[in-house]
PDB file of C-alpha atoms and ligand atoms in Angstrom:
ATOM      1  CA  UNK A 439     108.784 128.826  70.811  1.00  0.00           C
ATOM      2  CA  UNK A 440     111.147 126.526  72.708  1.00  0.00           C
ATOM      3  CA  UNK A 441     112.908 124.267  70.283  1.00  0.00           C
ATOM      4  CA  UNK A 442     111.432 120.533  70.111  1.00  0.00           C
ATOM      5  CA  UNK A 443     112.728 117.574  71.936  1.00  0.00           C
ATOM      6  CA  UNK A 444     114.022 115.069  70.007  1.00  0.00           C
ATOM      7  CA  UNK A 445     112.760 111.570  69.871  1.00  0.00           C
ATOM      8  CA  UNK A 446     111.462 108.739  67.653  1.00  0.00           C
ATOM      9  CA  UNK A 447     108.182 108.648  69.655  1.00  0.00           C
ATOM     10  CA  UNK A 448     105.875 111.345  70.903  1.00  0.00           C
ATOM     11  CA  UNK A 449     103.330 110.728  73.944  1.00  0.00           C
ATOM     12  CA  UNK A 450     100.563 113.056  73.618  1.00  0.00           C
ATOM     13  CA  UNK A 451      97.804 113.843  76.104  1.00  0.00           C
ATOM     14  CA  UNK A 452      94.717 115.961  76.091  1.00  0.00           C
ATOM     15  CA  UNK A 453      94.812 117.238  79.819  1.00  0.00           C
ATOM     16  CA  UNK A 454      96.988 116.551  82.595  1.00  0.00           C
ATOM     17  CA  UNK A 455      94.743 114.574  84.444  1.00  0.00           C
ATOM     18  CA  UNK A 456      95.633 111.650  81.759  1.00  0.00           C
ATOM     19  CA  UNK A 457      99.032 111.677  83.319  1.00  0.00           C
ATOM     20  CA  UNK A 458      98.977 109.060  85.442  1.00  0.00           C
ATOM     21  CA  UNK A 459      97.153 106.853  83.243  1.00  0.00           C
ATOM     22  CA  UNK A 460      99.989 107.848  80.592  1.00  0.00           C
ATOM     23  CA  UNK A 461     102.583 106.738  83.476  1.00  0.00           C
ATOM     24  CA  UNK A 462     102.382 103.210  82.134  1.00  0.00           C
ATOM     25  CA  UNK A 463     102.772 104.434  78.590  1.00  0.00           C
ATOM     26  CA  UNK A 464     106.011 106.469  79.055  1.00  0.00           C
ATOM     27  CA  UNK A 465     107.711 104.353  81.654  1.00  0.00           C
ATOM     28  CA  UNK A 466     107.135 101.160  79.191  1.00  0.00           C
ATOM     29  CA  UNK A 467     109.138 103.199  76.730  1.00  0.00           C
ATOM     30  CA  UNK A 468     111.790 104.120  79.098  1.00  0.00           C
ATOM     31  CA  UNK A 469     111.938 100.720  79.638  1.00  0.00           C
ATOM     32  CA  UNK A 470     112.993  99.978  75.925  1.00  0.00           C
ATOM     33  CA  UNK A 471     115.196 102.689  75.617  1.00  0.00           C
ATOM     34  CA  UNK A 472     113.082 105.394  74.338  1.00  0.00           C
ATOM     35  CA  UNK A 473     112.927 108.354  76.265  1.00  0.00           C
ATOM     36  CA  UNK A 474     109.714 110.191  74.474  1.00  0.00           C
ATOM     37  CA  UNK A 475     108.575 113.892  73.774  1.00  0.00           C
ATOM     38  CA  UNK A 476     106.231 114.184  76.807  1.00  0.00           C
ATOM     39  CA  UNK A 477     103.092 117.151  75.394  1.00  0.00           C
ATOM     40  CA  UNK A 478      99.493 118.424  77.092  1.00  0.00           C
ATOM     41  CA  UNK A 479      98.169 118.975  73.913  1.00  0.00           C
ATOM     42  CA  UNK A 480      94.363 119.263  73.236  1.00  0.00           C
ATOM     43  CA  UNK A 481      92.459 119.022  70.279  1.00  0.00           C
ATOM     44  CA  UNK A 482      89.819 121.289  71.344  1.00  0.00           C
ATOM     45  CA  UNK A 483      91.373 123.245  74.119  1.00  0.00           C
ATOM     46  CA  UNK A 484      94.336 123.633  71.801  1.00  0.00           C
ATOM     47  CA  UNK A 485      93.351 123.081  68.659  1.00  0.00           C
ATOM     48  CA  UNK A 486      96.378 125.402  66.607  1.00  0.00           C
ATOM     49  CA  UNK A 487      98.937 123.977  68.747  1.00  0.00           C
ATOM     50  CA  UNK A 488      98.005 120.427  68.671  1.00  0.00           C
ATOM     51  CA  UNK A 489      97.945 120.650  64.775  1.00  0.00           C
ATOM     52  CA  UNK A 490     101.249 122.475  64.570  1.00  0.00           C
ATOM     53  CA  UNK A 491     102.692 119.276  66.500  1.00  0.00           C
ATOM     54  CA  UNK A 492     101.629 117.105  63.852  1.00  0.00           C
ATOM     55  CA  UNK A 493     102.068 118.921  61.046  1.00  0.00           C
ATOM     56  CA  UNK A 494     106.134 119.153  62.165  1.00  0.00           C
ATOM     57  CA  UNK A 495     106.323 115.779  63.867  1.00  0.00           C
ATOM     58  CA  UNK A 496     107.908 114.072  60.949  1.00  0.00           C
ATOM     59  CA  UNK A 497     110.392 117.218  60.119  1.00  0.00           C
ATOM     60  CA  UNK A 498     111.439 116.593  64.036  1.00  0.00           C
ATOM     61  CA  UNK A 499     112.224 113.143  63.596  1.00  0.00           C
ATOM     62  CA  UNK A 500     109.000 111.345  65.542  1.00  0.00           C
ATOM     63  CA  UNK A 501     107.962 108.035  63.456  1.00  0.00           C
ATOM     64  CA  UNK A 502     104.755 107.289  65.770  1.00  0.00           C
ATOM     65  CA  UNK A 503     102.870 109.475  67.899  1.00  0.00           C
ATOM     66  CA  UNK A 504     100.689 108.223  71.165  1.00  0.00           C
ATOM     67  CA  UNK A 505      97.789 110.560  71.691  1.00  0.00           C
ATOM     68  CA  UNK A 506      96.034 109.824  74.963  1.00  0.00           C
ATOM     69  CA  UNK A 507      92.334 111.413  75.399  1.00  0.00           C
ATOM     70  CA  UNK A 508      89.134 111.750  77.272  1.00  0.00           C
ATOM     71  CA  UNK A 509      85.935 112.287  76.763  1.00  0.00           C
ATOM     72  CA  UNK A 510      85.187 113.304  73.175  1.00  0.00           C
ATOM     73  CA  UNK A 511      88.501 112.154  72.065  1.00  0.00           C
ATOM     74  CA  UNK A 512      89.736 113.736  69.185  1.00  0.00           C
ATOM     75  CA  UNK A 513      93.243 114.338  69.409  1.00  0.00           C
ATOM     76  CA  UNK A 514      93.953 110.995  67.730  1.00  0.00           C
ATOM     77  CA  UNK A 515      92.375 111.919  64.937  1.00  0.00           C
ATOM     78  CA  UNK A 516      93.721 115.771  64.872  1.00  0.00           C
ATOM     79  CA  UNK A 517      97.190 113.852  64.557  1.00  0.00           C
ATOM     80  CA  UNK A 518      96.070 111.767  61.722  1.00  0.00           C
ATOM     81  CA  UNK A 519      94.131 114.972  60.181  1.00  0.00           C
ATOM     82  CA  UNK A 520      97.492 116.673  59.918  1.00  0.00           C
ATOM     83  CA  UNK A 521     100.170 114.176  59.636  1.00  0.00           C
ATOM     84  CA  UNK A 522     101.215 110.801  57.936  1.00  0.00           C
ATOM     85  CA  UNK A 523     102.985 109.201  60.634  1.00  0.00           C
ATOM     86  CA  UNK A 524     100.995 106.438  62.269  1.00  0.00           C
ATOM     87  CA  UNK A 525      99.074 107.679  64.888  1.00  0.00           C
ATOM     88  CA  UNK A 526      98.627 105.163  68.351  1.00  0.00           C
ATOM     89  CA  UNK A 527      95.248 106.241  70.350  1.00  0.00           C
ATOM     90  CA  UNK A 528      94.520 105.450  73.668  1.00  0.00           C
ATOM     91  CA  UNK A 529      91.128 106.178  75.179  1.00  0.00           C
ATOM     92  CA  UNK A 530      91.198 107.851  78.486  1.00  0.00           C
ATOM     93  CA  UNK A 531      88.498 106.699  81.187  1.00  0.00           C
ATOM     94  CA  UNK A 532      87.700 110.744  82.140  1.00  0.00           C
ATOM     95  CA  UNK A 533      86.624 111.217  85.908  1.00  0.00           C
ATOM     96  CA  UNK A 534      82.839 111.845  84.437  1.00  0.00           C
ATOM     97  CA  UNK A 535      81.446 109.684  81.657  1.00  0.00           C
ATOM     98  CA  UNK A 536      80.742 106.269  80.458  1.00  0.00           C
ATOM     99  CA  UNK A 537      83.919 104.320  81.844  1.00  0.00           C
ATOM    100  CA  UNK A 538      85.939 105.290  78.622  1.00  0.00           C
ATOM    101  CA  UNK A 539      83.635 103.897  76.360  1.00  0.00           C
ATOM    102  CA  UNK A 540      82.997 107.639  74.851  1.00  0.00           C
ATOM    103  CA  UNK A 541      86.619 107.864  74.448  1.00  0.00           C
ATOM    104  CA  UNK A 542      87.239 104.553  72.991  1.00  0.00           C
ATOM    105  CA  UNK A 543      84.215 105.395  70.141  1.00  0.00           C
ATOM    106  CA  UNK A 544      85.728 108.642  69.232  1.00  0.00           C
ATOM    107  CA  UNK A 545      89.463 107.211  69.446  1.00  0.00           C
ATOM    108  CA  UNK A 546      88.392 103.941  67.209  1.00  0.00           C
ATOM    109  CA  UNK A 547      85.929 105.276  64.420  1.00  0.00           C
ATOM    110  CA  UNK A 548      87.944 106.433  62.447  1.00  0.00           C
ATOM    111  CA  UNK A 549      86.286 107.484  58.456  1.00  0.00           C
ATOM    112  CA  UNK A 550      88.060 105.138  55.702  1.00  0.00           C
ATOM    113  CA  UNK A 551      91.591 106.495  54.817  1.00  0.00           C
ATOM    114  CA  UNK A 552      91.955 108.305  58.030  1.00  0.00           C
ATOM    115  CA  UNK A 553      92.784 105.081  60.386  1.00  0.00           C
ATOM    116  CA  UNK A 554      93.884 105.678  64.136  1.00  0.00           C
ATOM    117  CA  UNK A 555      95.435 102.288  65.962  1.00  0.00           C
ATOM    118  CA  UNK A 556      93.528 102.077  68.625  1.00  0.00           C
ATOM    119  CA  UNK A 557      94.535 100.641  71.930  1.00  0.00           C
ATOM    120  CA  UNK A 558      92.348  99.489  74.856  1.00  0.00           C
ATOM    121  CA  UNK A 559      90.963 101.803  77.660  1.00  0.00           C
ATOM    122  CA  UNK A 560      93.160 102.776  80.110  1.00  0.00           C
ATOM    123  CA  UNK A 561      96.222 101.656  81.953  1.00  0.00           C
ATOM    124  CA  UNK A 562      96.370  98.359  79.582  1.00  0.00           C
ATOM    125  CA  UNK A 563      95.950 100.750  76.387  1.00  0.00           C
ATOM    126  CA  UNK A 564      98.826 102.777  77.818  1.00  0.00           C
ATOM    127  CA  UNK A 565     101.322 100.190  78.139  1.00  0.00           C
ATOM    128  CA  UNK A 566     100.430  98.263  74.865  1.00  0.00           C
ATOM    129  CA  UNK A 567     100.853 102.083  73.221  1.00  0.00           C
ATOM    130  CA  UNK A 568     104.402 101.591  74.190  1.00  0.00           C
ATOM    131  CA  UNK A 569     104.862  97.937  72.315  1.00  0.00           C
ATOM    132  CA  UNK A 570     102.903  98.997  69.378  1.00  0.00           C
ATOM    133  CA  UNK A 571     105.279 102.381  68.697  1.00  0.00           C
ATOM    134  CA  UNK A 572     108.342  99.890  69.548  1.00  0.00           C
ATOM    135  CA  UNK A 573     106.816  97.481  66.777  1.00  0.00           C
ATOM    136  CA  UNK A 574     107.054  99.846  64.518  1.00  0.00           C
ATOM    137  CA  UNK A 575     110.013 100.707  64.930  1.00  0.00           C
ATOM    138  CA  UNK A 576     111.280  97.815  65.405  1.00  0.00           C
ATOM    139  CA  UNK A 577     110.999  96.994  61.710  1.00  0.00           C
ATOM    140  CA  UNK A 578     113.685  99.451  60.496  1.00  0.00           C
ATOM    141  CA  UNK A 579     116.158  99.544  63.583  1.00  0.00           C
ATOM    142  CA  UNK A 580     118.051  96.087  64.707  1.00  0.00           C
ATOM    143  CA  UNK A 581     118.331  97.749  68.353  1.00  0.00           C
ATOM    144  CA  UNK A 582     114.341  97.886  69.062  1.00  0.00           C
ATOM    145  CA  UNK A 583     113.438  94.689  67.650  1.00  0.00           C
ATOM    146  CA  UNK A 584     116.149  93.539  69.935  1.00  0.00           C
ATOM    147  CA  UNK A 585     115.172  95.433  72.838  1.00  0.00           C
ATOM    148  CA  UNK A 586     111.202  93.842  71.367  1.00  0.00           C
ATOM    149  CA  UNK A 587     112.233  90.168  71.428  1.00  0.00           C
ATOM    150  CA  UNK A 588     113.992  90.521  75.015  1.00  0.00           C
ATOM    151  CA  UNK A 589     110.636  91.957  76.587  1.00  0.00           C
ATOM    152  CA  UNK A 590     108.482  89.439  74.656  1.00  0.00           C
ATOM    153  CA  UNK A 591     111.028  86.664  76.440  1.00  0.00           C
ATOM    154  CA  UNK A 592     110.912  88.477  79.858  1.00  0.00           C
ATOM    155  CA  UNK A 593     107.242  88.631  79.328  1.00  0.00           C
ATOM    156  CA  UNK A 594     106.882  84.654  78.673  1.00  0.00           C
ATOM    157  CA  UNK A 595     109.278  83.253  81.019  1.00  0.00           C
ATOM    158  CA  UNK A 596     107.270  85.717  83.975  1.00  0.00           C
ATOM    159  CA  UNK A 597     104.321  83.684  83.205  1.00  0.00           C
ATOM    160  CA  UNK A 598     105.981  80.470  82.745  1.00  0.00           C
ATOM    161  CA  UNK A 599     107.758  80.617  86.355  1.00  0.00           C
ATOM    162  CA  UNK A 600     104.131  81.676  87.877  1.00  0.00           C
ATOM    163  CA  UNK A 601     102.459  78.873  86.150  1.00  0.00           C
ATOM    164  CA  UNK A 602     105.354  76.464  87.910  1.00  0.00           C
ATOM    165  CA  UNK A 603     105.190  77.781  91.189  1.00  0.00           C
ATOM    166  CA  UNK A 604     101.226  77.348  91.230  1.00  0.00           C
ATOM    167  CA  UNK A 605     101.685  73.616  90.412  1.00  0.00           C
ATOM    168  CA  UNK A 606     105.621  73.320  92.977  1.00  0.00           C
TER     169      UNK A 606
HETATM  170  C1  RP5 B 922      90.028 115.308  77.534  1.00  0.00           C
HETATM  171  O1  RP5 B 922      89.090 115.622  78.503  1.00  0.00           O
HETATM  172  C2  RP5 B 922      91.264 114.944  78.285  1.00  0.00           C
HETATM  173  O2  RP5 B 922      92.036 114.058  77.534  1.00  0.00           O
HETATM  174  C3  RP5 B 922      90.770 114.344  79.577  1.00  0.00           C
HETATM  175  O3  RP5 B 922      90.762 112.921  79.547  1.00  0.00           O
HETATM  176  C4  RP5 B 922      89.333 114.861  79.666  1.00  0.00           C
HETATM  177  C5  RP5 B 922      89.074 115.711  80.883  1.00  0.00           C
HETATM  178  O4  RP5 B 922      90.035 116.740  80.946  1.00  0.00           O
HETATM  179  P1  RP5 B 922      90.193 117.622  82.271  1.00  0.00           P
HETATM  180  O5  RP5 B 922      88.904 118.335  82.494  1.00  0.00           O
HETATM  181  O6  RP5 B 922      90.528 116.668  83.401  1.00  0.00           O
HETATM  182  O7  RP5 B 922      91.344 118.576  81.975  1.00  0.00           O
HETATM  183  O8  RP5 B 922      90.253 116.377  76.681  1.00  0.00           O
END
């Protein structure tokens, strides 16, 4: 098997067609710095490889996966099933189905003691993936909670200059 990538954060998705959903996810993290470990991975299309990611994850040194699904989404919960780092789920809106809502339900309900952090559908989900992991992380490493408070700034004064050129 090739050898692993190595990075703090690992952007999973169950099929390729949740790339350019995931886009937002892993271009938000480039954005801070991160450059993640990119993986198709499927809980039910690849069920022994998508566990052996988890079940190494930590050993590699990833502190937060993303796992992006579809449908039935269950790779959030395959993470969770076979690791302790926390596990960030984004529902996928698949090209069939109920606008993401099956996604979100399977992502989201989670038994007690098994909790996945579960974003919002879609393109938001995938870009608020990215803050969460750097949230984490930012609470052991002085470089992403920098890297945090300059986007949250960025993020405030883009809304602040909008607001005054409505009212100029
Ligand atoms: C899920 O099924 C994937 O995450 C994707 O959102 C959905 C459909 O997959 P494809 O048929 O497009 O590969 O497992």
């Amino acid at each position: 098997m090739a050898k692993q990538a190595q990075s703090p954060v690992a952007v999973l998705m169950g099929s390729d067609s949740d790339l350019p959903t995931m886009e937002s996810c892993i271009k938000q993290l480039q954005a801070f710095g991160i450059d993640p470990i990119v993986r198709v991975l499927s809980a039910h299309r690849t069920p022994a490889a998508a566990c052996e990611f988890a079940a190494n994850a930590a050993d590699n040194g990833v502190k937060v996966i993303i796992a992006a699904a579809g449908m039935a989404a269950h790779l959030a919960g395959a993470m969770v099933a076979h690791s302790q780092l926390p596990i960030v789920g984004v529902p996928m809106q698949a090209k069939e189905g109920p606008c993401g809502l099956d996604a979100l339900l399977s992502t989201v309900q989670m038994p007690p003691g098994m909790p996945v952090g579960t974003m919002a559908i879609g393109k938001a989900g995938a870009k608020n993936a990215a803050v969460f992991a750097l949230q984490i992380l930012a609470l052991s490493d002085a470089a992403m909670a920098k890297a945090l408070t300059d986007f949250r700034k960025a993020q405030t004064e883009k809304v602040l200059k909008k607001d005054a050129e409505l009212n100029a």
